[in-house]
Coordinates of C-alpha atoms in Angstrom, one line a residue:
M293 CA 62.1 192.3 29.5
R294 CA 63.8 190.3 32.1
A295 CA 60.9 187.9 32.4
S296 CA 60.8 187.5 28.6
S297 CA 64.5 187.0 28.3
S298 CA 64.6 184.4 31.2
F299 CA 62.0 182.2 29.5
P300 CA 64.4 181.1 26.7
Q301 CA 67.0 180.5 29.3
R302 CA 64.7 178.2 31.3
L303 CA 63.7 176.4 28.1
A304 CA 67.4 175.9 27.2
Q305 CA 68.1 174.5 30.7
E306 CA 65.1 172.2 30.6
T307 CA 66.1 168.5 30.9
P308 CA 64.9 166.1 28.2
A309 CA 62.6 164.3 30.7
R310 CA 60.9 167.5 31.7
R311 CA 60.6 168.6 28.1
A312 CA 59.0 165.3 27.2
A313 CA 56.6 165.6 30.2
R314 CA 55.7 169.1 29.2
I315 CA 54.9 168.1 25.7
F316 CA 53.0 165.0 26.8
F317 CA 50.7 166.8 29.2
K318 CA 49.8 169.4 26.6
S319 CA 47.3 166.9 25.3
N320 CA 44.1 166.8 27.4
L321 CA 43.3 163.3 26.1
A322 CA 46.7 162.0 27.0
T323 CA 46.5 163.5 30.4
F324 CA 43.1 161.9 30.9
G325 CA 44.5 158.5 29.8
F326 CA 47.5 158.9 32.1
A327 CA 45.3 159.8 35.1
L328 CA 43.0 156.9 34.3
L329 CA 46.0 154.5 34.0
C330 CA 47.4 155.7 37.4
F331 CA 44.0 155.1 38.9
I332 CA 43.8 151.6 37.5
V333 CA 47.3 150.8 38.8
A334 CA 46.5 152.2 42.2
V335 CA 43.3 150.0 42.4
T336 CA 45.2 146.9 41.5
L337 CA 48.0 147.6 44.1
L338 CA 45.5 148.4 46.8
A339 CA 43.0 145.6 45.9
P340 CA 43.8 143.4 49.0
F341 CA 43.0 146.4 51.3
I342 CA 40.0 148.0 49.5
A343 CA 38.3 145.1 47.8
P344 CA 35.1 144.0 49.7
Q345 CA 36.1 140.3 49.2
N346 CA 39.0 138.1 48.3
P347 CA 37.6 136.3 45.3
Y348 CA 40.5 133.7 45.5
D349 CA 39.6 132.7 49.0
L350 CA 37.0 129.9 48.8
L351 CA 36.1 130.4 52.5
Q352 CA 34.7 133.9 51.6
L353 CA 32.5 132.6 48.8
D354 CA 28.9 131.6 49.4
I355 CA 27.0 129.8 46.7
M356 CA 23.8 131.1 48.1
N357 CA 24.9 134.6 46.9
S358 CA 25.4 133.4 43.3
R359 CA 24.1 135.6 40.4
L360 CA 22.8 138.4 42.6
E361 CA 21.9 141.6 40.8
P362 CA 23.9 144.8 41.1
G363 CA 23.2 146.6 44.4
S364 CA 21.8 143.4 46.1
V365 CA 22.2 142.8 49.8
S366 CA 23.0 139.3 51.0
A367 CA 21.5 137.7 54.1
D368 CA 24.5 138.6 56.2
G369 CA 24.2 142.3 55.2
K370 CA 26.9 142.5 52.5
T371 CA 26.2 144.8 49.6
F372 CA 27.3 143.6 46.1
W373 CA 27.4 146.9 44.1
L374 CA 28.1 145.2 40.8
G375 CA 26.4 141.9 41.6
T376 CA 27.9 138.4 41.9
D377 CA 28.8 135.6 39.5
D378 CA 27.8 131.9 39.5
Q379 CA 30.2 131.1 42.3
G380 CA 29.0 133.9 44.6
R381 CA 32.1 135.9 43.8
D382 CA 31.7 139.7 44.2
I383 CA 32.1 141.2 40.7
L384 CA 33.7 144.4 42.0
S385 CA 36.3 142.4 43.9
G386 CA 36.8 140.1 41.0
I387 CA 37.5 143.1 38.7
M388 CA 40.1 144.6 41.2
Y389 CA 41.9 141.3 41.5
G390 CA 41.5 140.4 37.8
L391 CA 43.1 143.7 36.8
R392 CA 46.2 142.7 38.8
I393 CA 46.6 139.5 36.8
S394 CA 45.8 141.1 33.4
L395 CA 48.2 144.0 34.0
G396 CA 50.8 141.8 35.5
V397 CA 50.7 139.4 32.6
G398 CA 50.7 142.2 30.1
V399 CA 53.6 144.2 31.6
S400 CA 55.8 141.2 32.4
S401 CA 55.4 139.6 29.0
A402 CA 56.1 143.0 27.3
L403 CA 59.3 143.5 29.3
F404 CA 60.7 140.1 28.6
A405 CA 59.7 140.2 25.0
A406 CA 61.4 143.6 24.7
A407 CA 64.6 142.3 26.3
V408 CA 64.7 139.3 23.9
G409 CA 63.4 140.9 20.7
G410 CA 65.3 144.2 21.3
S411 CA 68.6 142.4 21.8
L412 CA 68.2 140.3 18.7
G413 CA 67.1 143.4 16.7
L414 CA 70.1 145.4 17.8
I415 CA 72.5 142.5 16.9
A416 CA 70.8 142.1 13.5
G417 CA 70.9 145.8 12.7
Y418 CA 74.5 146.4 13.8
V419 CA 76.2 143.1 12.7
G420 CA 74.3 142.7 9.4
G421 CA 75.3 139.9 7.0
R422 CA 74.1 136.4 7.6
T423 CA 73.3 137.1 11.2
E424 CA 70.8 139.8 10.2
T425 CA 69.4 137.6 7.5
L426 CA 68.9 134.6 9.8
I427 CA 67.3 136.7 12.6
M428 CA 65.0 138.6 10.3
R429 CA 63.8 135.5 8.4
V430 CA 62.8 134.1 11.8
V431 CA 61.0 137.4 12.6
D432 CA 59.2 137.2 9.2
L433 CA 58.2 133.6 9.9
Q434 CA 56.9 134.5 13.4
L435 CA 54.9 137.5 12.1
S436 CA 53.3 135.5 9.3
F437 CA 51.2 133.5 11.8
P438 CA 48.3 135.0 13.7
A439 CA 49.4 135.7 17.3
I440 CA 46.3 134.2 18.8
L441 CA 46.8 130.9 16.9
V442 CA 50.5 130.6 18.0
A443 CA 49.6 131.4 21.6
M444 CA 46.8 128.8 21.5
M445 CA 49.1 126.1 20.2
I446 CA 51.7 126.8 22.8
L447 CA 49.2 126.7 25.7
A448 CA 47.6 123.6 24.3
F449 CA 51.0 122.0 24.7
L450 CA 52.1 123.6 28.0
G451 CA 48.7 123.7 29.7
K452 CA 47.1 126.5 31.8
G453 CA 48.9 128.7 34.2
I454 CA 50.0 132.3 34.5
M455 CA 53.7 131.6 33.8
N456 CA 52.7 129.6 30.7
V457 CA 50.5 132.5 29.5
V458 CA 53.4 134.9 30.0
L459 CA 55.8 132.5 28.1
A460 CA 53.3 132.2 25.2
L461 CA 52.9 136.0 25.0
I462 CA 56.7 136.5 25.0
I463 CA 57.0 134.1 22.0
V464 CA 54.3 135.9 20.0
E465 CA 55.5 139.4 20.9
W466 CA 59.3 139.4 20.6
A467 CA 59.3 139.7 16.8
A468 CA 57.7 143.1 16.8
Y469 CA 60.5 144.4 19.1
A470 CA 63.2 142.8 17.0
R471 CA 61.9 144.5 13.8
T472 CA 61.6 147.9 15.5
A473 CA 65.1 147.6 17.2
R474 CA 66.7 146.6 13.9
G475 CA 65.3 149.6 12.1
A476 CA 66.5 151.9 14.8
A477 CA 69.9 150.3 14.8
L478 CA 70.3 150.6 11.1
V479 CA 69.8 154.4 11.5
E480 CA 72.2 154.8 14.4
R481 CA 75.0 152.5 13.5
R482 CA 76.5 154.9 10.9
K483 CA 76.6 157.9 13.2
E484 CA 79.7 159.4 14.6
Y485 CA 79.4 158.2 18.2
I486 CA 79.3 154.6 17.0
E487 CA 82.4 155.1 14.8
A488 CA 84.2 156.7 17.7
A489 CA 83.3 153.7 19.9
E490 CA 84.5 151.3 17.3
A491 CA 87.8 153.3 17.0
L492 CA 88.3 152.8 20.7
A493 CA 88.0 149.0 20.2
L494 CA 85.3 148.7 22.8
P495 CA 83.8 145.2 23.4
R496 CA 80.9 144.6 21.1
W497 CA 78.5 144.0 24.0
R498 CA 79.3 147.3 25.5
L499 CA 79.0 149.1 22.1
L500 CA 75.6 147.5 21.6
F501 CA 74.0 147.8 25.1
V502 CA 75.8 150.9 26.5
H503 CA 76.1 153.2 23.4
L504 CA 73.6 151.9 20.8
L505 CA 70.7 150.8 22.9
P506 CA 70.0 154.1 24.7
N507 CA 69.5 155.8 21.4
C508 CA 67.2 153.1 20.1
L509 CA 65.0 153.1 23.2
P510 CA 62.3 155.7 22.1
P511 CA 60.7 153.6 19.4
L512 CA 61.0 150.5 21.7
I513 CA 59.2 152.4 24.5
V514 CA 56.4 153.3 22.1
I515 CA 56.0 149.8 20.8
A516 CA 56.0 148.5 24.4
T517 CA 52.9 150.5 25.3
V518 CA 51.1 149.1 22.3
Q519 CA 52.3 145.6 23.0
I520 CA 51.2 145.8 26.7
A521 CA 47.6 146.6 25.6
R522 CA 47.8 143.8 23.0
A523 CA 49.1 141.3 25.5
I524 CA 46.2 142.2 27.9
A525 CA 43.7 141.6 25.1
L526 CA 45.4 138.4 24.1
E527 CA 45.4 137.1 27.6
A528 CA 41.8 137.9 28.0
T529 CA 41.0 136.1 24.8
L530 CA 42.9 133.0 25.8
S531 CA 41.3 133.0 29.2
F532 CA 37.9 133.4 27.6
L533 CA 38.6 130.4 25.5
G534 CA 39.7 128.4 28.5
L535 CA 43.4 128.3 27.7
G536 CA 44.7 131.0 30.0
V537 CA 44.9 131.4 33.7
P538 CA 43.3 128.8 36.0
V539 CA 39.8 129.1 37.4
T540 CA 41.2 129.7 40.9
E541 CA 42.9 132.9 39.8
P542 CA 40.5 134.5 37.4
S543 CA 41.6 137.4 35.2
L544 CA 39.2 139.7 33.4
G545 CA 38.9 137.4 30.4
L546 CA 37.9 134.5 32.6
L547 CA 35.4 136.6 34.5
V548 CA 33.8 137.6 31.1
A549 CA 33.8 133.9 30.1
N550 CA 32.1 132.9 33.4
G551 CA 29.1 135.0 32.7
Y552 CA 28.8 134.4 29.0
Q553 CA 26.4 131.4 29.4
Y554 CA 24.0 133.5 31.5
M555 CA 23.7 136.4 29.0
L556 CA 20.6 135.1 27.4
S557 CA 18.9 134.6 30.8
G558 CA 19.3 138.3 31.6
K559 CA 22.4 138.0 34.0
F560 CA 24.3 140.4 31.8
W561 CA 26.3 142.0 34.7
I562 CA 28.5 138.9 35.2
S563 CA 30.2 139.5 31.8
L564 CA 29.4 143.2 31.2
Y565 CA 31.3 144.9 34.0
P566 CA 34.5 142.9 33.7
G567 CA 34.4 143.5 30.0
I568 CA 34.0 147.3 30.5
A569 CA 36.9 147.3 33.0
L570 CA 39.1 145.4 30.4
L571 CA 38.1 147.9 27.7
I572 CA 38.9 150.9 29.9
A573 CA 42.3 149.5 30.8
I574 CA 43.2 148.9 27.1
V575 CA 42.0 152.4 26.1
A576 CA 44.0 154.1 28.9
I577 CA 47.2 152.3 27.8
N578 CA 46.6 153.2 24.1
L579 CA 46.0 156.8 24.9
V580 CA 49.3 157.0 26.7
G581 CA 51.0 155.1 24.0
D582 CA 49.7 157.3 21.2
R583 CA 50.9 160.4 22.9
L584 CA 54.3 158.9 23.7
R585 CA 54.7 158.1 20.0
D586 CA 54.2 161.8 19.3
V587 CA 56.5 163.0 22.1
L588 CA 59.4 160.6 21.3
N589 CA 59.2 161.0 17.5
P590 CA 61.1 164.2 16.6
R591 CA 59.6 164.3 13.2
S592 CA 56.0 164.2 14.4
S593 CA 53.9 167.4 14.4
R594 CA 53.0 168.7 17.8

């Protein structure tokens, strides 16, 4: 009886973070996605220490080792487990370093887009009136154009470069955060804690970002996981089309593009393995994001 009576007490004393983690890891698929994502992040962080080669160091590249098949051994005794590309770059090392760029671009663009779009969405949802109309009309205009087309136009004007890619992705992503934040703010602004904060005559910035924002975070966190995966896919597409990162710092999309011309000649591994790594990263992020949506949405069935 004591054990059975103590369980509700422990459940009542459970913090929201622990409760969310307990619900999250009830799903085997979400647990697998989270473990896979942790593995990918660990590989990207440890790439300089565990990668067989630095694919950005031209002194380590040998053109004589170009387009070697997976498992080939070079004249100097190096084994290329996933083969090499047309520059003699080790595909395995290229994937490790390419994941760093792809994840870095995806996460950084999502964070900045969330800051810009979330702030504008909160302002639109709380202030209302002409301010809301103006912000949401810009959001509607932004969302009416295909994201890849807008990003291509921006990069065609700015040129290649990691920072330019991040800027282009911020411009095409912020509108999704603004719409989500506005919807959450419309629900929260009529609640009692907001009315109490208004009665205390708190500064509007404090009311928005100290009181309103924390209660609007759950949907923004969910949308961020989706947008990170989308940003990685967009960056890969832009790099594949030659508008993304420079050749000297190849991402997964550029690695896929480098081997595309050799597919018909049977050198499939140059594009295949980076493409598989890109697919695995996107799937892992989506698995985590789908479960977070269920955990953070109180109306979802568990």
